[in-house]
Tab-separated table of C-alpha atoms in Angstrom:
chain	number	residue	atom	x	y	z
A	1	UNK	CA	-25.866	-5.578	-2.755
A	2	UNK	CA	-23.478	-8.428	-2.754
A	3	UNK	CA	-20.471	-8.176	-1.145
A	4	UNK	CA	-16.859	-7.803	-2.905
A	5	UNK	CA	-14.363	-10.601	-3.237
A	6	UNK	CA	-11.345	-10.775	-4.056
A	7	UNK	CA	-11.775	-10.951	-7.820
A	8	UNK	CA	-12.914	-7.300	-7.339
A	9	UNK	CA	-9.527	-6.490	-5.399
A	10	UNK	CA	-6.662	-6.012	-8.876
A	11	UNK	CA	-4.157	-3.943	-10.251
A	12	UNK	CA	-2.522	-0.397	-9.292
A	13	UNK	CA	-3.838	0.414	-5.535
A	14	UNK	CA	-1.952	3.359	-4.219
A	15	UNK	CA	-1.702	3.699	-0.709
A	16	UNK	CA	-2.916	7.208	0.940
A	17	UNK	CA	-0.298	9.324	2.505
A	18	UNK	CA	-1.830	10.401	5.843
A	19	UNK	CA	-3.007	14.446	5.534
A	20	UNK	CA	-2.734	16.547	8.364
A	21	UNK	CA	-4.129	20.164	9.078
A	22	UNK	CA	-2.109	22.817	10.538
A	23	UNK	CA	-3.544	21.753	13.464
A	24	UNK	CA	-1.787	18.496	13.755
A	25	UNK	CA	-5.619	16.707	13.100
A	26	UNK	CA	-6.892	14.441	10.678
A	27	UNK	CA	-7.265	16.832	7.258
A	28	UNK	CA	-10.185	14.732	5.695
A	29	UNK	CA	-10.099	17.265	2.605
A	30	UNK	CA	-6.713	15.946	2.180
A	31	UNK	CA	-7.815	12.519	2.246
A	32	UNK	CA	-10.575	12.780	-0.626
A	33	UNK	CA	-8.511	15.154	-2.729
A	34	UNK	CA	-5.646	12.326	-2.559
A	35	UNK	CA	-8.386	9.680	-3.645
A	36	UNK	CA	-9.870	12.105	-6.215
A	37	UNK	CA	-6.645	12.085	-7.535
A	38	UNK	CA	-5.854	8.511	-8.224
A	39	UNK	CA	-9.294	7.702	-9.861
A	40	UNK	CA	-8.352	10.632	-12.067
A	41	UNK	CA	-5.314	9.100	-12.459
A	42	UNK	CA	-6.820	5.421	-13.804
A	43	UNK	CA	-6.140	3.465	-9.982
A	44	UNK	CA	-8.641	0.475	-9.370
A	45	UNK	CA	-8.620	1.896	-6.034
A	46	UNK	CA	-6.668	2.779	-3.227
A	47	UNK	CA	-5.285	1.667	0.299
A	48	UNK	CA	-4.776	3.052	3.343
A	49	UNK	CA	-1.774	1.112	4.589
A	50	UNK	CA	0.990	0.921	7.008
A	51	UNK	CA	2.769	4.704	4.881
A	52	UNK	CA	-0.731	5.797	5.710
A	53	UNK	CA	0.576	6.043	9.381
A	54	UNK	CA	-2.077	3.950	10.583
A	55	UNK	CA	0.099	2.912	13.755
A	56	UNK	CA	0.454	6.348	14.715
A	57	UNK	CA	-3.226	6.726	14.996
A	58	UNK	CA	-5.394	7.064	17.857
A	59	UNK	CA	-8.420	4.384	17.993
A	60	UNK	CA	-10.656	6.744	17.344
A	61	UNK	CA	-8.833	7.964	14.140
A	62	UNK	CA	-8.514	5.073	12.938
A	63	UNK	CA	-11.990	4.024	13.121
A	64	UNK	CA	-13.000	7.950	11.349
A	65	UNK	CA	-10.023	6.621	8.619
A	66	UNK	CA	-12.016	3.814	7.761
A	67	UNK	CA	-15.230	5.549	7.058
A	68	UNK	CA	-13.270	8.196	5.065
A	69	UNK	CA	-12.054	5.129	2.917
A	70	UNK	CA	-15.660	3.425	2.253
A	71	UNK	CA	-16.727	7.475	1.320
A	72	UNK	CA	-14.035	8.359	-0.379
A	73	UNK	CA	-14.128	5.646	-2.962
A	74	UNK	CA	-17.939	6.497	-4.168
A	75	UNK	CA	-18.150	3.253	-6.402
A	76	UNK	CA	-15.384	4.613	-8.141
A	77	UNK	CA	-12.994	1.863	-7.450
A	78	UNK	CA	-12.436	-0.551	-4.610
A	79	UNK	CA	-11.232	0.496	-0.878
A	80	UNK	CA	-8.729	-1.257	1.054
A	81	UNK	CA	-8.132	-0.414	4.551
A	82	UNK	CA	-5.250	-1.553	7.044
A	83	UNK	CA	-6.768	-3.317	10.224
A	84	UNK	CA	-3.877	-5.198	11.967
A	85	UNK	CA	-2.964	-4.937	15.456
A	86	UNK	CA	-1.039	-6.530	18.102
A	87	UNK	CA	-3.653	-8.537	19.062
A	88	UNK	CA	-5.813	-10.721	17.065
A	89	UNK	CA	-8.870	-9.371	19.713
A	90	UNK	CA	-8.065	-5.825	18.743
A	91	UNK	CA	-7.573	-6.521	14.707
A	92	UNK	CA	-10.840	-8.130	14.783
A	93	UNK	CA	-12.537	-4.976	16.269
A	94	UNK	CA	-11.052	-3.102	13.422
A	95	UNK	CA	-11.921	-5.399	10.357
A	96	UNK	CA	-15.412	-5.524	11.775
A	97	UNK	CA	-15.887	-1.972	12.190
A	98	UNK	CA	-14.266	-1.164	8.457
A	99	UNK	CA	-16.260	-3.827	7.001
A	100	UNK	CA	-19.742	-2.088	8.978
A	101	UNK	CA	-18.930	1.299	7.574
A	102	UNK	CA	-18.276	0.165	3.583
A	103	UNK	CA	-14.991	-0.963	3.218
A	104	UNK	CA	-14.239	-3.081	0.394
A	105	UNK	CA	-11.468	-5.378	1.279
A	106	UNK	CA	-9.139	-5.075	4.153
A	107	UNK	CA	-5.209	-5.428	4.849
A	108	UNK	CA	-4.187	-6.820	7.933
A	109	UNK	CA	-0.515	-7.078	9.274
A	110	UNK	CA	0.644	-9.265	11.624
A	111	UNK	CA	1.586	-7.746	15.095
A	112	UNK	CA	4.860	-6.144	14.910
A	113	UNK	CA	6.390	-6.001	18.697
A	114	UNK	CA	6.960	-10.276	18.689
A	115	UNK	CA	7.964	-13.097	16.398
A	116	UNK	CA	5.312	-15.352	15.285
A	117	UNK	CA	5.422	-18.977	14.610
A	118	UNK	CA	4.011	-20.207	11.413
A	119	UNK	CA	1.131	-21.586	13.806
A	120	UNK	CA	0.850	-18.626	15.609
A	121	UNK	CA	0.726	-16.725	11.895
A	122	UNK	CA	-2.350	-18.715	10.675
A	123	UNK	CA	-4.288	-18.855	14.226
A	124	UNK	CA	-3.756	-14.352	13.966
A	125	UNK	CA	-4.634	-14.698	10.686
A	126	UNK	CA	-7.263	-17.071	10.727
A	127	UNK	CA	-9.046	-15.093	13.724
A	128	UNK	CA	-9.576	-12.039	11.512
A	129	UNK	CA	-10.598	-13.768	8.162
A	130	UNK	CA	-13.160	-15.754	10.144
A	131	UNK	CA	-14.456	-12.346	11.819
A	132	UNK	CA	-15.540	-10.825	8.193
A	133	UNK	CA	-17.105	-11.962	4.897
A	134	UNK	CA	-14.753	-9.252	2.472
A	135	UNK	CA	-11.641	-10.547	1.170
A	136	UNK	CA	-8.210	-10.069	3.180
A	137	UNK	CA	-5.090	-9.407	1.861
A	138	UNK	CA	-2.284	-11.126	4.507
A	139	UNK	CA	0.185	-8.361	4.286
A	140	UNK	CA	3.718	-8.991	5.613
A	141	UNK	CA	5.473	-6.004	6.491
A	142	UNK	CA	9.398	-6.362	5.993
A	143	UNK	CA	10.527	-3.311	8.413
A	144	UNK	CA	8.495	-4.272	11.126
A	145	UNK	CA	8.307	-8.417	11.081
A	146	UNK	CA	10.033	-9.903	13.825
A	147	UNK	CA	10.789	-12.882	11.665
A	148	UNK	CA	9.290	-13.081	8.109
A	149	UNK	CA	5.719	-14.534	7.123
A	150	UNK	CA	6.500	-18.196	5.804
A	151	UNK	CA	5.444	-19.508	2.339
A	152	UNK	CA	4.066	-22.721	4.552
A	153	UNK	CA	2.161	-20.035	6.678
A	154	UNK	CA	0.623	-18.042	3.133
A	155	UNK	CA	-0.430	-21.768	1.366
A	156	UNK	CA	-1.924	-22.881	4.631
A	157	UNK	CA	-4.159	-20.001	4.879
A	158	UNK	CA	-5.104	-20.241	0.728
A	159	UNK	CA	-5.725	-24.014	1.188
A	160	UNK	CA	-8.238	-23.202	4.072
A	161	UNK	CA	-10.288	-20.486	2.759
A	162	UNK	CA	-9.422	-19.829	-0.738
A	163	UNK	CA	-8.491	-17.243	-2.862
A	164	UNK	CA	-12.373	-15.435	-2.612
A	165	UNK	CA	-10.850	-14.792	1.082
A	166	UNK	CA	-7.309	-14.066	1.229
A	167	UNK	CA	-4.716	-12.616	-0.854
A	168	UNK	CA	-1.666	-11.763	-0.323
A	169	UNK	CA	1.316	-8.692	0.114
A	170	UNK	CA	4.269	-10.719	0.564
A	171	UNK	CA	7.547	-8.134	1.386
A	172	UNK	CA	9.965	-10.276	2.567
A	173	UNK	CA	13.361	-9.768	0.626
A	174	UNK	CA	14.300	-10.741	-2.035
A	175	UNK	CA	10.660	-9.761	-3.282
A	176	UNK	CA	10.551	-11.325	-6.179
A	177	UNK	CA	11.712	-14.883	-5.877
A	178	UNK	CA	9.431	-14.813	-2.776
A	179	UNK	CA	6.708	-14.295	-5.190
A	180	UNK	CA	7.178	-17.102	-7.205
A	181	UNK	CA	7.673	-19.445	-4.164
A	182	UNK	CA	4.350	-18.393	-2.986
A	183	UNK	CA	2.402	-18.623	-6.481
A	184	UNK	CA	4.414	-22.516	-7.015
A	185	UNK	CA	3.149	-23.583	-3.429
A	186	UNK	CA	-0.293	-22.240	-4.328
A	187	UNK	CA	-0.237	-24.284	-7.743
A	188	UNK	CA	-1.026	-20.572	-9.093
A	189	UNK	CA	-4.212	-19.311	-6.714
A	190	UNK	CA	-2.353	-17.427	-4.727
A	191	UNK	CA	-3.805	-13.670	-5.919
A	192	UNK	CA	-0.388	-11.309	-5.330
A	193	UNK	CA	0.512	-7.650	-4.932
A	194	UNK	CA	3.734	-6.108	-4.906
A	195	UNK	CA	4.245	-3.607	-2.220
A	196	UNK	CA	7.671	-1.667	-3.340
A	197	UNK	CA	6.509	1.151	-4.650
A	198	UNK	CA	7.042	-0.430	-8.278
A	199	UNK	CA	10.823	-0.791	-7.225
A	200	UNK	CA	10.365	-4.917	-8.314
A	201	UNK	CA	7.564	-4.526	-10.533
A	202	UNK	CA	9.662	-5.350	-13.535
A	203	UNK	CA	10.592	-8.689	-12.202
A	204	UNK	CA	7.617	-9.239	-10.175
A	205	UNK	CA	4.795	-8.915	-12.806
A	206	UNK	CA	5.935	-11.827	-14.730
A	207	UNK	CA	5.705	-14.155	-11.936
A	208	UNK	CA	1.436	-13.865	-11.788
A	209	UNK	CA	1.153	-10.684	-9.738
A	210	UNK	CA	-2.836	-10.056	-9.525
A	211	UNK	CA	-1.546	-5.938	-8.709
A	212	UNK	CA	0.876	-3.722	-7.463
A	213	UNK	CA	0.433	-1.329	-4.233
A	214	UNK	CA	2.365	1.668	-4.688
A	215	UNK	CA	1.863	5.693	-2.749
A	216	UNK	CA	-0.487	7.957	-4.150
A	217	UNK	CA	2.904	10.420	-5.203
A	218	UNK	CA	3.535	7.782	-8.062
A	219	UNK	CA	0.142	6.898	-8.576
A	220	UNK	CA	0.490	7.916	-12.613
A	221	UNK	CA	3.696	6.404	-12.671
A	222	UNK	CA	2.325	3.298	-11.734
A	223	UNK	CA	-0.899	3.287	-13.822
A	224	UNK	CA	1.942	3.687	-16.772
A	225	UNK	CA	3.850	1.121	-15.704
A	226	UNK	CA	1.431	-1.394	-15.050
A	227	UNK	CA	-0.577	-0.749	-18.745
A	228	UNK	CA	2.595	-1.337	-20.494
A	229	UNK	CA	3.497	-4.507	-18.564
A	230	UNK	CA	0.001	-5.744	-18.881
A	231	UNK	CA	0.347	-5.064	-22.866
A	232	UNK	CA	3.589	-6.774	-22.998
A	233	UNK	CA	5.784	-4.226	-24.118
A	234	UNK	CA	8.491	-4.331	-22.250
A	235	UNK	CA	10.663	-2.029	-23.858
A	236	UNK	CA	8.827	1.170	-22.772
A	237	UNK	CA	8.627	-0.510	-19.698
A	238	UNK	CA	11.814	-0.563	-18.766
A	239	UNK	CA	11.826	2.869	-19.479
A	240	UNK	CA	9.869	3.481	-16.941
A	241	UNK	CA	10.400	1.216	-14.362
A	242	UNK	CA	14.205	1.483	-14.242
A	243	UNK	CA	14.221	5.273	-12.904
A	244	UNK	CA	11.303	4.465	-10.703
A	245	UNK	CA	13.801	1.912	-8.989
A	246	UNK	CA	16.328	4.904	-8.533
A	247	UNK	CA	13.604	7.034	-7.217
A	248	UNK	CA	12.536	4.050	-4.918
A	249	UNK	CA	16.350	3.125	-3.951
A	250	UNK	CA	16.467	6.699	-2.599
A	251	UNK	CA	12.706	7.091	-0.697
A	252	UNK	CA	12.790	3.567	1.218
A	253	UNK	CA	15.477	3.598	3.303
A	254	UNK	CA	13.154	3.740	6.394
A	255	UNK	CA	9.210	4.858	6.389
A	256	UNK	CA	10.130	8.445	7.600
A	257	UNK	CA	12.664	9.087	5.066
A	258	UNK	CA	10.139	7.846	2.583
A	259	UNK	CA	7.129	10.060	4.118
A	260	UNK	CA	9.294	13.262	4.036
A	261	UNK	CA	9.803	13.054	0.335
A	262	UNK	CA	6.040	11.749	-0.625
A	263	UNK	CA	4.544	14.549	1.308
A	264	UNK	CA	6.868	16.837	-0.110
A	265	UNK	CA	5.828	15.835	-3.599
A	266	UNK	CA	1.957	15.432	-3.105
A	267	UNK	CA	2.418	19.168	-0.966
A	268	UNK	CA	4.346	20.801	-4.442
A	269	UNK	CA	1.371	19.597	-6.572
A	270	UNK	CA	-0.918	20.967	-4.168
A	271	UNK	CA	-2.377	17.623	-2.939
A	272	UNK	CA	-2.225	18.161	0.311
A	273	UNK	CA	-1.702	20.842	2.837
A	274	UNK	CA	0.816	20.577	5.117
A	275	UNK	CA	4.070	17.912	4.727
A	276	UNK	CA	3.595	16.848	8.412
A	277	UNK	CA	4.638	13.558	9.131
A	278	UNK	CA	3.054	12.458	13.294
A	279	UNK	CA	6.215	11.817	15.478
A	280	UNK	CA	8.267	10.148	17.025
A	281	UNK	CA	10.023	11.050	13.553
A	282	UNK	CA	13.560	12.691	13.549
A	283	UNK	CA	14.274	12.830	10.048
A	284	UNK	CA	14.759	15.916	8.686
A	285	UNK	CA	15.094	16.173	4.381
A	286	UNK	CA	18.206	18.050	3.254
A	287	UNK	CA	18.343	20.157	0.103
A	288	UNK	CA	20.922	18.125	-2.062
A	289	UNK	CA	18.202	15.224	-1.317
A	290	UNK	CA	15.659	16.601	-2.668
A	291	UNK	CA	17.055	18.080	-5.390
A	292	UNK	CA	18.050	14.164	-6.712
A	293	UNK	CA	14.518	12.964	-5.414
A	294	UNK	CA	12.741	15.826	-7.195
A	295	UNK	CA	14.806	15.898	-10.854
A	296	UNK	CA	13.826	12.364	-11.162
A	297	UNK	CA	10.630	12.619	-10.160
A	298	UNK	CA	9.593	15.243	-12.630
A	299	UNK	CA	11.187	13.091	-15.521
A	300	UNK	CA	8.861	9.862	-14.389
A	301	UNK	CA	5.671	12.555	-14.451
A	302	UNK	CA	7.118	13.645	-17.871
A	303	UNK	CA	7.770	10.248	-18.981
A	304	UNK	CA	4.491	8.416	-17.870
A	305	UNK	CA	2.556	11.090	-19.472
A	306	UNK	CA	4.563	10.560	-22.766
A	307	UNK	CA	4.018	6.957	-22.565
A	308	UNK	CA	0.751	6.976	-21.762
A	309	UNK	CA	-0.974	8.313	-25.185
């Protein structure tokens, strides 16, 4: 079997919202019935990313997350997992391990508790591509970079192994202008994803996005969004993608806030079991909230189905 690359790595790859039993444990159930869902949904795959919780963890979680993410996929579509760490010793050891068990493609952060250098960037970087033979996507995380990824830093790492190996998740704000830096200093190769939840798609897709990775609660949305953006018709795009910003303005003012609304949705639609988001997490949704959140939300479901015949 030969292995992916990154041609096989494109358009709308939702990112899993971590499932938890009762229990407080790992609900693996969860997991495939949230996968299950965006195949049925028309995802190229999915991702289990940085709103998957992955940080909060234990090591031997995440190692049982990443075979759930080979299984879960079932040739279906392609499977992403997150494999960053604080060290570039201990992000190897998880890219390794994903890659053993299945995974297609892996997303690696950078580590989160210091500011890197543009050297020290591509030497973290470089450590992990070098450790694996599936594509990478660099992902920079805006909430939790010390000092954002540089466009120097991206085309360094393109020029040296080329867009087979590495793609990219740039979320350094503003998003979108960001993009187009990194495609003009690529002369075009660099392969792209958006990583807003759709919030920039609008703007974003024009500029040579390769894909978009949103949450598995918007999942349809997404799938909408993207088709009509790929077909060029903007006008039902923007129908679309302008209340999805609203929606998006609301969830992302910090990755608990977010979590407590996208559990709260995939938990109403019977998605997953329990809305438990693993501490330390203080935030607490109030009613008036979720009454916003959840009118607009059930006017994108209505709305993407509508546009989607």
């Amino acid at each position: 079997m030969s292995l992916p690359t990154a041609k096989d790595v494109k358009g709308v790859l939702p990112v899993v919202l971590m499932p938890y039993t009762d229990s407080r444990e790992l609900h693996e159930d969860d997991f495939r019935r949230q996968a299950d869902h965006m195949f049925q949904a028309g995802c190229d795959g999915f991702v289990v990313g940085q709103v998957s919780e992955v940080l909060r963890l234990t090591h031997t979680e995440r190692l049982r997350v990443a075979e759930l993410c080979a299984k879960s996929a079932d040739g279906r579509g392609v499977s992403v997992m997150s494999t960053g760490a604080e060290t570039a010793e201990a992000a190897v050891e998880y890219s390794r391990h994903a890659q053993d068990v299945g995974v297609d493609a892996l997303l690696v952060m950078h580590p989160a508790t210091i500011g890197l250098g543009e050297d020290e960037m591509v030497g973290y970087y470089s450590r992990v591509i070098e450790s694996v033979d599936i594509p990478v996507i660099v992902h920079h995380a805006k909430s939790l970079a010390k000092q954002p990824l540089t466009i120097g830093a991206q085309a360094r790492l393109l020029e040296t192994y080329g867009e087979e190996r590495v793609m990219f998740k740039p979320e350094a704000q503003p998003t979108p202008p960001r993009v187009s830096q990194l495609r003009d200093a690529t002369g075009g190769r660099a392969r792209v994803f958006e990583g807003d939840g759709g919030m920039m798609l609008l703007d974003c897709h024009g500029r040579g996005l390769t894909g978009t990775i949103p949450a598995t609660e918007i999942a349809e949305i997404v799938v909408t969004l993207w088709r009509l953006l790929e077909a060029g018709d903007r006008a039902n795009a923007e129908r679309l993608g302008h209340p999805l910003s609203y929606l998006m303005c609301h969830m992302m003012n910090s990755t608990d806030y977010y979590l407590s609304i996208a559990k709260r949705f995939l938990k109403e639609r019977g998605l997953i079991t329990t809305t438990y988001v693993r501490g330390p997490s203080r935030h607490v949704l109030d009613d008036e909230s979720w009454t916003e959140v959840n009118r607009t939300y059930q006017h994108l479901l209505t709305l993407a189905k509508e546009l989607a015949r």
